[in-house]
Structure formats: C-alpha cells, structure tokens
Coordinates of C-alpha atoms (C1' of nucleotides) in Angstrom, one line a residue:
Chain E
X1 CA -85.7 -110.9 112.1
X2 CA -84.7 -109.8 108.5
X3 CA -81.2 -109.3 109.5
X4 CA -80.9 -112.9 110.7
X5 CA -82.0 -113.9 107.3
X6 CA -79.6 -111.9 105.2
X7 CA -76.6 -111.6 107.5
X8 CA -75.4 -115.3 106.9
X9 CA -76.0 -114.8 103.2
X10 CA -73.9 -111.7 102.9
X11 CA -71.2 -113.3 105.3
X12 CA -70.8 -116.2 102.8
X13 CA -70.7 -114.0 99.8
X14 CA -68.0 -111.8 101.5
X15 CA -66.0 -114.7 102.6
X16 CA -65.9 -116.0 99.1
X17 CA -64.1 -112.8 98.2
X18 CA -61.4 -113.6 100.7
X19 CA -62.6 -111.5 103.5
X20 CA -62.8 -112.9 107.0
X21 CA -64.8 -111.2 109.9
X22 CA -66.2 -108.5 107.9
X23 CA -68.2 -105.9 110.0
X24 CA -71.4 -106.3 108.2
X25 CA -73.9 -103.6 109.2
X26 CA -77.4 -103.4 108.1
X27 CA -79.3 -99.9 108.2
X28 CA -82.9 -99.1 107.6
X29 CA -82.6 -96.5 104.7
X30 CA -84.4 -93.3 105.3
X31 CA -86.0 -93.2 102.0
X32 CA -88.0 -96.5 101.9
X33 CA -87.9 -96.6 98.0
X34 CA -84.3 -97.8 98.5
X35 CA -85.6 -100.9 100.0
X36 CA -86.0 -102.3 103.5
X37 CA -82.2 -102.5 104.6
X38 CA -79.0 -101.4 103.1
X39 CA -75.3 -102.2 103.8
X40 CA -72.3 -100.2 103.4
X41 CA -70.0 -103.2 103.3
X42 CA -68.6 -102.4 99.8
X43 CA -67.5 -99.0 100.9
X44 CA -65.7 -100.6 103.9
X45 CA -64.0 -103.1 101.7
X46 CA -62.9 -100.5 99.2
X47 CA -59.5 -100.1 100.8
X48 CA -58.6 -103.6 101.4
X49 CA -59.6 -104.8 97.9
X50 CA -58.4 -101.8 96.2
X51 CA -61.4 -101.5 94.0
X52 CA -64.2 -98.8 93.9
X53 CA -67.1 -99.6 96.2
X54 CA -69.4 -100.0 93.2
X55 CA -67.4 -102.8 91.7
X56 CA -67.1 -104.5 95.0
X57 CA -70.8 -104.2 95.5
X58 CA -71.4 -105.9 92.3
X59 CA -68.9 -108.6 93.1
X60 CA -70.7 -109.2 96.4
X61 CA -74.1 -109.2 95.0
X62 CA -73.0 -111.8 92.4
X63 CA -72.0 -114.2 95.2
X64 CA -75.2 -113.8 97.1
X65 CA -77.3 -116.9 97.2
X66 CA -80.8 -116.3 98.5
X67 CA -84.5 -117.5 97.9
X68 CA -86.1 -115.2 95.3
X69 CA -89.4 -115.9 96.8
X70 CA -88.3 -114.1 99.9
X71 CA -86.3 -111.2 98.6
X72 CA -87.6 -109.0 96.0
X73 CA -84.5 -107.3 94.9
X74 CA -80.9 -106.6 95.8
X75 CA -79.3 -103.6 94.0
X76 CA -76.5 -101.0 94.2
X77 CA -77.2 -97.4 94.8
X78 CA -75.4 -94.2 95.4
X79 CA -71.7 -94.4 96.4
X80 CA -71.9 -98.1 96.7
X81 CA -74.7 -99.1 99.0
X82 CA -76.3 -102.4 98.6
X83 CA -80.0 -102.2 99.0
X84 CA -82.2 -105.2 99.9
X85 CA -85.9 -105.3 99.6
X86 CA -87.8 -108.2 101.1
X87 CA -91.0 -109.6 99.4
X88 CA -94.3 -109.8 101.1
X89 CA -93.9 -113.6 101.3
X90 CA -91.0 -113.0 103.8
X91 CA -93.3 -110.8 106.0
X92 CA -96.2 -113.2 105.8
X93 CA -93.8 -115.9 107.1
X94 CA -92.6 -113.6 109.8
X95 CA -96.2 -113.0 110.9
X96 CA -97.0 -116.7 110.9
X97 CA -94.1 -117.4 113.3
X98 CA -95.1 -114.6 115.5
X99 CA -98.7 -115.9 115.6
X100 CA -97.2 -119.1 117.2
X101 CA -95.6 -117.2 120.2
X102 CA -99.0 -116.0 121.3
X103 CA -98.6 -113.5 124.0
X104 CA -95.0 -114.3 124.6
X105 CA -93.7 -112.8 121.6
X106 CA -90.7 -110.5 122.4
X107 CA -89.4 -112.5 125.3
X108 CA -85.7 -113.1 125.1
X109 CA -83.3 -115.6 126.3
X110 CA -80.3 -113.3 126.6
X111 CA -80.5 -113.2 130.6
X112 CA -81.6 -116.7 131.2
X113 CA -79.6 -118.1 134.2
X114 CA -78.3 -114.7 135.0
X115 CA -79.3 -112.6 138.1
X116 CA -79.7 -108.7 138.0
X117 CA -80.1 -106.5 140.9
X118 CA -81.8 -103.0 140.2
X119 CA -81.7 -100.5 143.0
X120 CA -83.9 -97.5 142.8
X121 CA -85.8 -94.9 144.6
X122 CA -83.6 -95.3 147.7
X123 CA -84.9 -92.0 149.1
X124 CA -84.3 -91.5 152.7
X125 CA -87.2 -91.3 155.1
X126 CA -86.7 -87.5 155.6
X127 CA -89.7 -86.2 153.4
X128 CA -92.2 -86.9 150.6
X129 CA -91.2 -88.0 147.3
X130 CA -90.9 -85.5 144.6
X131 CA -90.8 -85.6 140.8
X132 CA -87.2 -86.5 140.5
X133 CA -87.9 -89.4 142.7
X134 CA -90.7 -90.2 140.5
X135 CA -88.3 -90.3 137.4
X136 CA -86.0 -92.5 139.3
X137 CA -88.8 -94.9 140.4
X138 CA -90.3 -95.3 137.0
X139 CA -86.9 -95.7 135.3
X140 CA -85.7 -98.4 137.7
X141 CA -89.1 -100.3 137.8
X142 CA -89.2 -100.3 133.9
X143 CA -85.5 -101.3 133.5
X144 CA -86.3 -104.1 135.9
X145 CA -89.4 -105.2 133.8
X146 CA -87.1 -105.1 130.8
X147 CA -84.6 -107.3 132.3
X148 CA -87.4 -109.8 133.2
X149 CA -88.3 -109.9 129.6
X150 CA -84.7 -110.6 128.6
X151 CA -84.8 -113.5 130.9
X152 CA -83.0 -112.4 133.9
X153 CA -83.9 -113.2 137.4
X154 CA -84.5 -109.8 138.8
X155 CA -84.3 -108.4 142.4
X156 CA -85.7 -104.8 143.1
X157 CA -83.9 -103.1 145.9
X158 CA -84.3 -100.0 147.9
X159 CA -81.4 -98.7 149.8
X160 CA -82.1 -96.5 152.8
X161 CA -80.4 -94.7 155.7
X162 CA -82.5 -93.9 158.9
X163 CA -79.5 -92.7 160.9
X164 CA -77.1 -89.9 160.6
X165 CA -77.4 -86.1 160.4
X166 CA -80.2 -85.6 158.0
X167 CA -82.5 -87.8 160.1
X168 CA -81.4 -86.1 163.3
X169 CA -82.1 -82.9 161.5
X170 CA -85.6 -84.1 160.8
X171 CA -86.1 -85.2 164.4
X172 CA -85.1 -81.8 165.5
X173 CA -87.5 -80.1 163.1
X174 CA -90.5 -82.2 164.1
X175 CA -89.5 -81.4 167.8
X176 CA -89.5 -77.6 167.0
X177 CA -92.8 -77.9 165.3
X178 CA -94.3 -79.7 168.2
X179 CA -93.2 -77.2 170.6
X180 CA -94.6 -74.5 168.6
X181 CA -98.0 -76.3 168.9
X182 CA -97.8 -77.0 172.6
X183 CA -95.9 -74.0 173.9
X184 CA -95.0 -71.1 171.9
X185 CA -95.6 -70.5 168.1
X186 CA -92.2 -68.7 168.1
X187 CA -90.4 -71.5 169.5
X188 CA -86.8 -71.5 167.5
X189 CA -86.8 -73.6 164.4
X190 CA -83.5 -75.4 163.4
X191 CA -81.7 -73.1 160.9
X192 CA -81.3 -75.9 158.3
X193 CA -84.4 -77.7 159.3
X194 CA -87.0 -79.4 157.0
X195 CA -89.5 -76.7 156.4
X196 CA -92.2 -78.9 154.7
X197 CA -95.9 -78.8 155.7
X198 CA -95.5 -82.6 156.4
X199 CA -93.3 -81.9 159.4
X200 CA -96.1 -79.8 161.0
X201 CA -98.4 -83.0 160.3
X202 CA -96.0 -85.2 162.2
X203 CA -95.8 -82.7 165.0
X204 CA -99.6 -82.5 165.2
X205 CA -99.9 -86.3 165.3
X206 CA -97.4 -86.5 168.2
X207 CA -99.4 -83.9 170.1
X208 CA -102.5 -86.0 169.7
X209 CA -100.8 -89.0 170.9
X210 CA -98.6 -87.8 173.5
X211 CA -100.2 -84.5 174.3
X212 CA -97.5 -82.4 176.1
X213 CA -95.3 -85.2 177.6
X214 CA -92.5 -84.8 175.1
X215 CA -91.9 -81.2 176.1
X216 CA -88.7 -81.8 177.7
X217 CA -85.8 -81.5 175.4
X218 CA -83.9 -84.8 176.0
X219 CA -82.5 -87.7 174.0
X220 CA -85.4 -89.8 174.6
X221 CA -88.1 -87.4 173.4
X222 CA -85.9 -86.4 170.4
X223 CA -85.7 -90.1 169.4
X224 CA -89.4 -90.4 169.6
X225 CA -89.8 -87.5 167.3
X226 CA -87.2 -88.9 164.9
X227 CA -88.6 -92.4 165.0
X228 CA -92.2 -91.1 164.5
X229 CA -90.9 -88.9 161.6
X230 CA -89.1 -91.9 159.8
X231 CA -92.3 -94.1 160.3
X232 CA -94.5 -91.4 158.9
X233 CA -92.3 -90.6 155.9
X234 CA -91.8 -94.3 155.1
X235 CA -95.5 -95.0 155.2
X236 CA -96.0 -92.0 152.8
X237 CA -93.4 -93.1 150.5
X238 CA -94.5 -96.6 150.2
X239 CA -98.1 -95.4 149.8
X240 CA -97.0 -93.1 146.9
X241 CA -95.0 -96.1 145.2
X242 CA -97.9 -98.1 145.5
X243 CA -100.0 -95.6 143.6
X244 CA -97.4 -95.8 140.9
X245 CA -97.5 -99.6 141.0
X246 CA -94.0 -100.0 142.3
X247 CA -93.3 -102.8 144.7
X248 CA -89.7 -103.5 145.7
X249 CA -88.3 -106.9 147.0
X250 CA -85.5 -105.8 149.4
X251 CA -85.4 -102.8 151.7
X252 CA -81.8 -102.5 152.6
X253 CA -80.8 -100.5 155.5
X254 CA -77.4 -98.8 155.5
X255 CA -77.3 -99.5 159.3
X256 CA -76.8 -103.3 158.5
X257 CA -73.5 -102.5 157.0
X258 CA -72.6 -101.3 160.4
X259 CA -74.2 -103.9 162.6
X260 CA -72.8 -106.8 160.5
X261 CA -69.2 -105.3 160.6
X262 CA -69.0 -104.8 156.9
X263 CA -67.9 -101.1 157.2
X264 CA -65.1 -102.0 159.7
X265 CA -64.1 -104.9 157.4
X266 CA -63.8 -102.6 154.5
X267 CA -61.7 -100.1 156.4
X268 CA -59.5 -103.0 157.5
X269 CA -59.3 -104.2 153.8
X270 CA -58.4 -100.7 152.5
X271 CA -55.7 -100.3 155.2
X272 CA -54.3 -103.8 154.4
X273 CA -54.1 -103.0 150.8
X274 CA -52.3 -99.7 151.8
X275 CA -55.2 -97.7 150.3
X276 CA -56.1 -95.8 153.4
X277 CA -54.1 -93.4 155.5
X278 CA -54.5 -91.1 158.4
X279 CA -54.2 -87.4 157.9
X280 CA -55.6 -84.3 159.9
X281 CA -57.4 -86.8 162.3
X282 CA -59.4 -88.3 159.4
X283 CA -58.9 -91.4 157.4
X284 CA -58.4 -91.0 153.8
X285 CA -58.8 -93.3 150.7
X286 CA -55.9 -93.2 148.2
X287 CA -58.1 -92.6 145.2
X288 CA -55.1 -91.0 143.5
X289 CA -53.7 -94.6 143.5
X290 CA -56.7 -95.8 141.8
X291 CA -56.5 -93.4 139.0
X292 CA -58.7 -90.5 140.3
X293 CA -57.7 -86.8 140.8
X294 CA -57.9 -86.4 144.5
X295 CA -57.9 -88.5 147.6
X296 CA -61.0 -88.4 149.7
X297 CA -62.0 -88.7 153.2
X298 CA -63.8 -91.9 154.3
X299 CA -63.8 -91.5 157.9
X300 CA -64.3 -88.1 159.3
X301 CA -62.3 -86.8 162.2
X302 CA -65.5 -87.1 164.3
X303 CA -65.2 -90.9 163.8
X304 CA -68.2 -90.9 161.5
X305 CA -67.8 -92.5 158.0
X306 CA -68.5 -90.3 154.9
X307 CA -70.9 -91.4 152.3
X308 CA -68.3 -93.1 150.2
X309 CA -67.4 -95.9 152.7
X310 CA -71.0 -97.4 152.9
X311 CA -71.5 -96.9 149.3
X312 CA -68.6 -98.9 148.4
X313 CA -69.4 -101.6 151.2
X314 CA -73.0 -101.7 149.9
X315 CA -71.9 -102.6 146.3
X316 CA -69.4 -105.1 147.6
X317 CA -72.3 -106.6 149.5
X318 CA -74.5 -106.8 146.5
X319 CA -71.8 -108.3 144.3
X320 CA -71.0 -110.8 146.8
X321 CA -74.6 -111.8 146.9
X322 CA -73.9 -113.2 143.5
X323 CA -75.7 -110.9 141.0
X324 CA -74.2 -110.9 137.4
X325 CA -75.2 -107.3 137.1
X326 CA -75.8 -104.7 139.7
X327 CA -77.8 -101.7 138.3
X328 CA -78.1 -98.3 140.1
X329 CA -80.4 -95.6 139.3
X330 CA -79.0 -92.2 140.5
X331 CA -80.3 -88.6 140.1
X332 CA -77.5 -86.3 138.6
X333 CA -76.9 -84.8 142.1
X334 CA -75.3 -88.1 143.2
X335 CA -72.9 -88.3 140.3
X336 CA -70.0 -87.4 142.5
X337 CA -70.1 -90.9 144.2
X338 CA -70.0 -92.9 141.0
X339 CA -66.2 -92.7 140.3
X340 CA -65.5 -93.3 144.0
X341 CA -67.6 -96.3 144.0
X342 CA -66.3 -97.8 140.8
X343 CA -62.6 -97.2 141.9
X344 CA -63.3 -98.8 145.2
X345 CA -64.9 -102.0 144.0
X346 CA -62.3 -102.3 141.3
X347 CA -59.7 -102.1 144.1
X348 CA -61.5 -104.8 145.9
X349 CA -61.0 -107.2 142.9
X350 CA -64.5 -106.8 141.1
X351 CA -65.0 -106.3 137.6
X352 CA -66.6 -103.0 137.2
X353 CA -68.6 -104.2 134.2
X354 CA -70.8 -106.0 136.7
X355 CA -72.0 -102.6 138.0
X356 CA -74.0 -100.2 135.8
X357 CA -74.9 -96.9 137.2
X358 CA -77.7 -94.9 135.4
X359 CA -77.7 -91.2 136.0
X360 CA -80.9 -89.4 135.0
X361 CA -81.1 -85.7 134.8
X362 CA -83.5 -83.4 136.6
X363 CA -87.2 -82.9 136.1
X364 CA -88.7 -79.4 135.9
X365 CA -92.4 -79.0 136.3
X366 CA -94.0 -76.4 134.0
X367 CA -97.7 -75.2 133.9
X368 CA -98.8 -73.1 131.2
X369 CA -95.1 -72.5 130.1
X370 CA -94.1 -71.3 133.8
X371 CA -91.9 -73.2 135.8
X372 CA -93.3 -74.5 139.1
X373 CA -90.9 -74.9 142.1
X374 CA -90.7 -78.1 143.9
X375 CA -88.1 -77.7 146.5
X376 CA -88.0 -79.7 149.7
X377 CA -86.6 -76.9 151.8
X378 CA -88.7 -74.0 151.0
X379 CA -91.7 -76.1 152.2
X380 CA -94.1 -75.3 149.5
X381 CA -93.8 -78.1 147.1
X382 CA -95.7 -80.0 144.6
X383 CA -95.1 -83.6 145.5
X384 CA -95.2 -86.8 143.4
X385 CA -98.2 -87.8 145.4
X386 CA -100.1 -84.6 144.6
X387 CA -99.2 -85.3 140.9
X388 CA -100.5 -88.9 141.2
X389 CA -103.6 -87.8 142.7
X390 CA -104.2 -85.1 140.0
X391 CA -103.4 -86.9 136.7
X392 CA -103.1 -90.7 137.6
X393 CA -100.2 -93.1 137.5
X394 CA -100.5 -93.9 133.8
X395 CA -99.9 -90.2 132.7
X396 CA -97.1 -89.7 135.3
X397 CA -95.2 -92.9 134.3
X398 CA -95.5 -92.1 130.6
X399 CA -94.4 -88.7 130.9
X400 CA -91.4 -89.7 133.1
X401 CA -90.5 -92.5 130.7
X402 CA -90.8 -90.9 127.4
X403 CA -87.6 -89.1 127.5
X404 CA -83.9 -90.3 127.4
X405 CA -82.7 -90.4 131.0
X406 CA -79.8 -88.3 130.2
X407 CA -81.8 -85.3 129.0
X408 CA -83.5 -82.8 131.3
X409 CA -87.1 -83.5 131.3
X410 CA -89.8 -81.1 131.3
X411 CA -93.0 -82.2 132.7
X412 CA -95.8 -80.2 131.3
X413 CA -98.5 -80.3 133.9
X414 CA -101.1 -78.6 131.7
X415 CA -100.6 -81.3 129.1
X416 CA -100.7 -84.0 131.5
X417 CA -104.0 -82.8 133.0
X418 CA -105.4 -82.7 129.5
X419 CA -107.7 -85.7 129.0
X420 CA -107.6 -85.3 125.1
X421 CA -105.9 -86.4 122.0
X422 CA -103.1 -83.8 123.0
X423 CA -102.0 -86.0 125.7
X424 CA -99.6 -88.7 124.1
X425 CA -100.3 -91.5 126.5
X426 CA -104.0 -91.9 125.3
X427 CA -102.7 -92.5 121.7
X428 CA -101.3 -95.7 122.7
X429 CA -104.2 -96.7 124.9
X430 CA -106.7 -95.8 122.4
X431 CA -105.1 -98.1 119.9
X432 CA -105.5 -100.8 122.3
X433 CA -109.0 -100.0 123.2
X434 CA -110.0 -99.9 119.5
X435 CA -108.6 -103.3 118.9
X436 CA -110.7 -104.6 121.8
X437 CA -113.6 -103.1 120.5
X438 CA -113.3 -104.9 117.3
X439 CA -113.2 -108.3 118.9
X440 CA -116.2 -107.4 120.9
X441 CA -118.1 -106.8 117.6
X442 CA -117.2 -110.1 115.8
X443 CA -120.5 -111.8 115.0
X444 CA -119.3 -115.3 114.4
X445 CA -115.8 -116.2 115.9
X446 CA -115.8 -119.6 114.8
X447 CA -114.1 -119.1 111.5
X448 CA -111.5 -116.8 113.0
X449 CA -110.7 -119.3 115.7
X450 CA -110.7 -122.7 113.8
X451 CA -109.8 -121.9 110.2
X452 CA -106.1 -121.8 109.1
X453 CA -105.1 -118.1 108.6
X454 CA -103.9 -117.1 105.2
X455 CA -101.5 -114.2 105.9
X456 CA -100.6 -113.8 102.2
X457 CA -104.0 -112.0 101.8
X458 CA -102.4 -109.0 103.5
X459 CA -101.0 -107.0 100.6
X460 CA -101.9 -103.4 101.5
X461 CA -99.0 -101.1 102.2
X462 CA -100.3 -100.2 105.7
X463 CA -100.6 -104.0 106.4
X464 CA -97.0 -104.7 105.5
X465 CA -95.8 -101.5 107.1
X466 CA -97.7 -102.8 110.4
X467 CA -96.0 -106.3 110.1
X468 CA -92.6 -104.6 109.7
X469 CA -93.1 -102.7 112.8
X470 CA -94.3 -105.7 114.8
X471 CA -91.1 -107.7 113.8
X472 CA -88.9 -105.1 115.4
X473 CA -90.5 -105.5 118.9
X474 CA -88.0 -108.1 120.2
X475 CA -85.1 -105.9 119.1
X476 CA -86.6 -103.0 121.0
X477 CA -86.9 -105.0 124.0
X478 CA -83.4 -106.2 123.9
X479 CA -81.8 -102.8 123.2
X480 CA -84.0 -100.9 125.6
X481 CA -83.1 -103.5 128.2
X482 CA -79.4 -103.9 127.7
X483 CA -79.0 -100.0 127.4
X484 CA -81.3 -99.4 130.1
X485 CA -83.3 -96.8 128.0
X486 CA -86.8 -97.2 128.7
X487 CA -87.8 -94.3 126.2
X488 CA -86.9 -96.6 123.3
X489 CA -89.9 -98.6 124.2
X490 CA -92.3 -95.6 124.6
X491 CA -91.0 -94.3 121.2
X492 CA -91.5 -97.7 119.6
X493 CA -95.0 -98.1 121.0
X494 CA -95.9 -94.9 119.6
X495 CA -94.8 -95.7 116.1
X496 CA -96.6 -99.1 116.6
X497 CA -99.8 -97.5 117.5
X498 CA -99.4 -94.9 114.6
X499 CA -98.9 -97.8 112.1
X500 CA -102.0 -99.5 113.7
X501 CA -104.2 -96.4 113.3
X502 CA -103.2 -96.0 109.6
X503 CA -104.0 -99.6 109.0
X504 CA -107.2 -99.3 110.8
X505 CA -108.1 -96.3 108.8
X506 CA -107.2 -97.8 105.4
X507 CA -108.3 -101.4 105.8
X508 CA -111.7 -102.5 106.9
X509 CA -111.5 -105.4 109.0
X510 CA -114.9 -106.6 110.1
X511 CA -117.1 -107.3 106.9
X512 CA -114.1 -108.0 104.7
X513 CA -114.1 -111.3 102.8
X514 CA -113.9 -114.2 105.4
X515 CA -110.2 -115.0 104.9
X516 CA -109.1 -111.5 104.8
X517 CA -111.0 -110.7 107.7
X518 CA -109.5 -113.5 109.7
X519 CA -105.9 -112.5 108.6
X520 CA -106.6 -108.8 109.5
X521 CA -108.0 -109.8 112.9
X522 CA -104.9 -111.8 113.6
X523 CA -102.7 -108.9 112.8
X524 CA -104.8 -106.6 114.9
X525 CA -104.6 -109.1 117.6
X526 CA -100.8 -109.4 117.6
X527 CA -100.6 -105.6 117.6
X528 CA -102.8 -105.6 120.8
X529 CA -100.7 -108.1 122.4
X530 CA -97.5 -106.0 121.8
X531 CA -99.2 -102.8 122.9
X532 CA -100.5 -104.4 126.0
X533 CA -97.1 -106.1 126.8
X534 CA -95.3 -102.9 126.1
X535 CA -97.5 -100.8 128.4
X536 CA -97.2 -103.4 131.1
X537 CA -93.4 -103.3 130.9
X538 CA -93.9 -99.4 131.2
X539 CA -96.1 -99.9 134.2
X540 CA -99.1 -98.4 132.3
X541 CA -102.6 -99.9 132.1
X542 CA -104.0 -101.1 128.7
X543 CA -107.7 -100.3 129.0
X544 CA -110.2 -102.4 126.9
X545 CA -112.5 -99.6 126.5
X546 CA -112.0 -95.7 126.5
Chain H
rG1 C1' -61.1 -73.6 137.6
rC2 C1' -62.0 -79.0 137.1
rG3 C1' -65.6 -83.2 136.1
rC4 C1' -70.2 -85.1 134.2
rU5 C1' -74.3 -83.7 131.1
rC6 C1' -77.2 -81.2 127.6
rG7 C1' -77.7 -77.5 123.2
rU8 C1' -81.6 -80.3 116.7
rA9 C1' -88.4 -76.8 113.7
rG10 C1' -92.2 -71.5 117.5
rC11 C1' -92.6 -75.3 122.1
rU12 C1' -91.2 -80.4 124.0
rC13 C1' -88.2 -84.0 122.2
rA14 C1' -86.3 -88.6 118.8
rG15 C1' -82.4 -89.6 115.8
rU16 C1' -79.2 -97.0 116.1
rU17 C1' -71.9 -99.4 116.0
rG18 C1' -70.6 -92.4 111.3
rG19 C1' -74.4 -93.1 105.7
rA20 C1' -78.3 -91.4 100.8
rU21 C1' -83.3 -85.5 100.7
rA22 C1' -82.6 -84.3 109.2
rG23 C1' -87.7 -86.9 112.0
rA24 C1' -92.1 -87.0 115.6
rG25 C1' -95.8 -84.8 118.9
rC26 C1' -97.9 -80.1 120.2
rA27 C1' -98.9 -75.3 118.1
rU28 C1' -100.4 -72.9 113.0
rC29 C1' -103.2 -73.5 108.3
rA30 C1' -106.2 -76.7 104.9
rG31 C1' -109.0 -81.3 104.4
rC32 C1' -111.7 -86.5 106.0
rC33 C1' -117.1 -89.1 110.1
rU34 C1' -124.6 -92.9 106.5
rU35 C1' -119.3 -98.2 107.3
rC36 C1' -115.1 -101.9 113.1
rU37 C1' -114.3 -95.9 118.8
rA38 C1' -112.7 -88.8 115.0
rA39 C1' -108.7 -89.9 122.0
rG40 C1' -108.3 -91.3 114.7
rC41 C1' -106.5 -90.3 109.4
rU42 C1' -104.4 -87.0 105.2
rG43 C1' -101.9 -82.7 103.5
rA44 C1' -99.1 -77.8 104.0
rG45 C1' -95.6 -74.4 106.1
rG46 C1' -91.6 -74.4 109.6
rG47 C1' -84.0 -75.9 110.2
rU48 C1' -77.0 -72.2 109.6
rC49 C1' -78.5 -79.9 113.9
rA50 C1' -75.1 -73.5 119.4
rC51 C1' -70.3 -71.8 116.9
rU52 C1' -65.2 -72.7 114.8
rG53 C1' -61.8 -76.1 113.0
rG54 C1' -60.2 -81.2 112.2
rU55 C1' -60.7 -86.7 111.0
rU56 C1' -62.7 -89.3 105.4
rC57 C1' -65.5 -91.4 100.1
rG58 C1' -69.3 -89.2 103.9
rA59 C1' -70.3 -86.0 110.2
rA60 C1' -76.2 -84.0 114.1
rU61 C1' -73.4 -88.4 115.4
rC62 C1' -66.3 -89.1 116.3
rC63 C1' -61.8 -85.5 117.9
rA64 C1' -60.2 -80.4 119.6
rG65 C1' -61.4 -75.5 121.0
rU66 C1' -65.3 -71.6 121.9
rC67 C1' -70.2 -70.0 123.7
rG68 C1' -74.5 -71.0 126.5
rG69 C1' -77.9 -74.0 130.2
rG70 C1' -78.1 -77.8 134.3
rC71 C1' -75.7 -81.0 138.1
rG72 C1' -71.4 -81.8 140.8
rU73 C1' -66.7 -80.5 142.6
rA74 C1' -67.3 -81.2 151.3
rC75 C1' -64.5 -84.2 157.1
rC76 C1' -73.5 -83.5 153.3
rA77 C1' -76.0 -88.1 151.0

RNA sequence: GCGCUCGUAGCUCAGUUGGAUAGAGCAUCAGCCUUCUAAGCUGAGGGUCACUGGUUCGAAUCCAGUCGGGCGUACCA
C-alpha cells in the first residue's frame, strides 16, 4: 500500500535524472527510527551516474513530488540510503479504505480467470496416514485456499493407485493375518508384508463376514482380501482427512490412465519422437536426450510400466484439462520423479512453468525431547488419526504449517498437548476471542454503527503499529500464495496478534471518549476479520470465546 | 560417488529480489491484574549465522570448496 504510493513518485524522480527502468526496491529498515521504508536506488545508480551515492540521493530527493500531508520526511542516511517516513494521516487514510472492504480485505485479483489444480495427499490405500501425509495434506489444502484468495478457480485433487505390487502385497498380508486367525497363528507372513495392526483388524473383519470361507489360497480370495483392504484403508483415510477439514474435488485413479489408453498413447508418442528404445527386454526413455544424466526404464521387461510413465501421462492429462497451473505436493522421498516428469512434459511440448512441484521435508515426532518412531513397516506407529484425536485439528494443522516446507519439521507432541500459553496456536485464537468479547460488552452500539468514524483519533504508537501490520495482509496473501509458502501466513498472523495484544494492553477501548472508542473498535474489528480469514485459510478455527 | 535439501541463541525456528546494530517463540531471570479475557504485557541475559576462500560500497543471503544431518540415487511409488 505504501509502496504503491511512493513507487511512481520515485520513478518520476529517477526518470528526470535520465535513468529509465530503474530497479526501485523499497525495504523496511530494521531500525524503525530510520523511517518506514528505505531504498538503495542511489547506491545502484552510483556507477551509471559516476557520482557518490549520497550526491545522487540528494538529487533524487530534490526531484520528488509528494504530498507533505502524507509523508513526514524523506532523508539520506548511511552510505546513501533514502529513508521515507509516512505520516499518521497516511495510515488513517489506509485504514479508512480497508474499512470499506469489510471482510473481503486481502482478496486479490491476480488469479481471476485462471485455473489451478492442486494435487495433494495422494496416498495409496495401503495403510493409514502418518504425520508426513499430514504435512502434505495441510500444505496442499492451505495452498489451495491461498489460490482461492488470489482469485484462481481451484481444483483439489487426490491421485491414487489401487493396483500394482504394493496393493498385492497388502492383500497377501491381510490373507496371512486371516489365516492366522482361522487356522494357525504361525501361518507364514509375507517377508516384506505390511506389519501394521490395522492389517489384523481388516483380517478380523473378513473373518466376521466370511467366517472360514476364504481359506483356500486362490486368486478370487486374494482379490477379496485386497479389495476389502483397499476399501477399509480408503475409508480410514477419508475419515482422517475429514477430521483435518480436508475435502478434495477429484479422486483420480491411476488405473484410468490405462483403461483410457493414455499410457499406450504416451509410449507411442515417445517412440514416435524417437525418445524411447528397447534394451535388455525393457523400454527405456532417452532422458539423456532431454538433458538428464541417465536414461531410465519406463516399461519393465515384465511388461509393467514403472512409476515414471503414469506420472508423466498423469501430468499431461492434467495439463490437457486446461489448468493454467498444476501444483503437486510431494514428500522428499518422491523427489526422484521430479526431473523425469518435468523432462517428459517438456518433451511433449508443454511449458514446464505450468507445473510447480512442492517438495516438503520430513516430519519427526518428539515427546519430551525424545524422538518417537512412526514407521509403517514396523507396525507400531503413531498415526495422524491418533494425533488428531489427541490434540485436535487446530493444533495439528498449525504445527504442521508453521515451518517452511523445505525444512525438516519437528513436531513436539508434549507442546502440542499443552493447553496453555506455551502453545502458539492459542496466541492467535486468544486475540480473536478477546476482540469478540469486547464486542459482546458494548453497551450502546448505535454510535459505533451509525456515526462516521474518525480514524485520525488513532495516534498512539501501538495503534499506528497495528495499522501498519494490517496494511501488509494483502501482500502476505499474495506472496504466500504465489510462492506456495503457507508459513508466511502463520508468521504474519502471529505478528498481527502480537501487535493487537500490545494495542489492547496500552489502549483502553470501551470507556474511551466516544469518537476514540469507535475508532478503536473499528481497528479491533478489522484485526478480528484478518485473524479470522487468516486462520480460515490455514484451516484453523477462530473461536469467539476461550 | 552423484543429485536435492538443511546447518542461525540452551531448544524449535523466522530472516523478503544481497543492505544499516541478526530476530521470534519456548526455556532461564526480574517485573505488571480494584478497569474491555494474565492463554496477555514489559524488561534482562543468551550469537564465530557450520568452516574456509571468493564476488562488491555492503554477504546469514550469491559463487566455489570443506565438514556434518536428512532424503533420493531401482526393471519400488
């Protein structure tokens, strides 16, 4: 908001010095005594104009044409920084504008008319979700929410595979557990089978439904085991996602790519482009031709495709559906597929800019400083569902979203359990509840609702600081959205809540002189809307009372 | 070995397209409730930004190398 005002003013000034297309950058100085913004333009131009930065700064300032009512000062500091400080009037005007947006403040138009597809979770129905999936799910869901705020038309998608090795493996594991129930507790369990307790639950369910009729080891019975396992896992997964307030629009089955002939078509196309060749009984993709280090197998000698082929076919399919942007959320363990997919779709003639792949690092769970294991294979695991039941969706989502996706995330179970001021999510919710409470206590709302609000009465430092923070909300939405970094929003909300708490502590709202009370109420109300909207984007509730 | 990623306060982490004295939360210590919710506020201590070199007016940030952690590196997904 501030930049929108000063940028053209500086552009004109720089232009009048004979410089076109200057790279004007406005930073917020660390030391607030320097002002609200600073620019290094004078240093940048030092070489071109062959003058010292301070001389240039003076020249630039002499050419600035601005409203003295809105800017308090512009001066030179240090090596040649130009510092700008806005007057309170400027901020009062901003607040007045924001008040007119009502609850829509922060919504952007960047994405209007554009379609984006965000694919996330995408866990195969071979087990229960764990914390890593949780991070994936919250990240994807929040990114999708952010895109909606940017104006995009958003499709949320879940990609899964209910065929192949891993599913067969699960079917066999269930069968073995089933046989252990009805026949012999030492019935051999597949070597690389799924050891989780849930496999026993599925077997128990089959026993109750079919009694001993599945005992014969044939294709039909194994299929029953596999199908039941798939159904059971999917139901659990969806249930867990629902608890996390996640609902996706499209569930895309990898199998569709085969039945619709998209895999066959892709093989054909690669062959036609001379990018596929036969070797050692397998079909290889010439990735070396596409700038990568090694060629890779796309169809095994057994005739089954490797994961690359459906991955590429799936991305082509999504792009052909007409999305301007296709976003994937992957865990770090899937990073190997990224270059292959990008090379593949590029070879097929698509702009790789249309695909954005988010890789999030792993989550570790700690309790009292000790790491808790949550492996799928070892059987004993702490699932996402357990966690949701224990600490609730708000805490889980906030904890999983409050770190940059590229860093390893440590989930502190002891802290998450703590229902106290140590738990950071309550800090935000508390600010929201506090504001609600004020509005419950207004004795006579008429003046607040009907009188023209005079924002110029807000002069305290904590009031102006809060306004400055409020102004930043749209930028935060835009940058968190376009960069797909939800934690920028969690950081911002924490700062906003902080500024509010300070304001609340320093400035009495109810009982202040009528005009001032109304202005402060409006300031609080705008803050409340932003917290509520921000938390909603994060998928976290904003309680009226705590 | 190679690729990706991370290394910032005791712990968990922020740190904008390179900017001025490196920040927050927790933990520790010291204060603030007759007034709108103390799940709050104020203050203090705490740093070789892993290491070395380079680029320049200026580096936690960019480049090269070294060390250390994680994930990949399959005719698993």
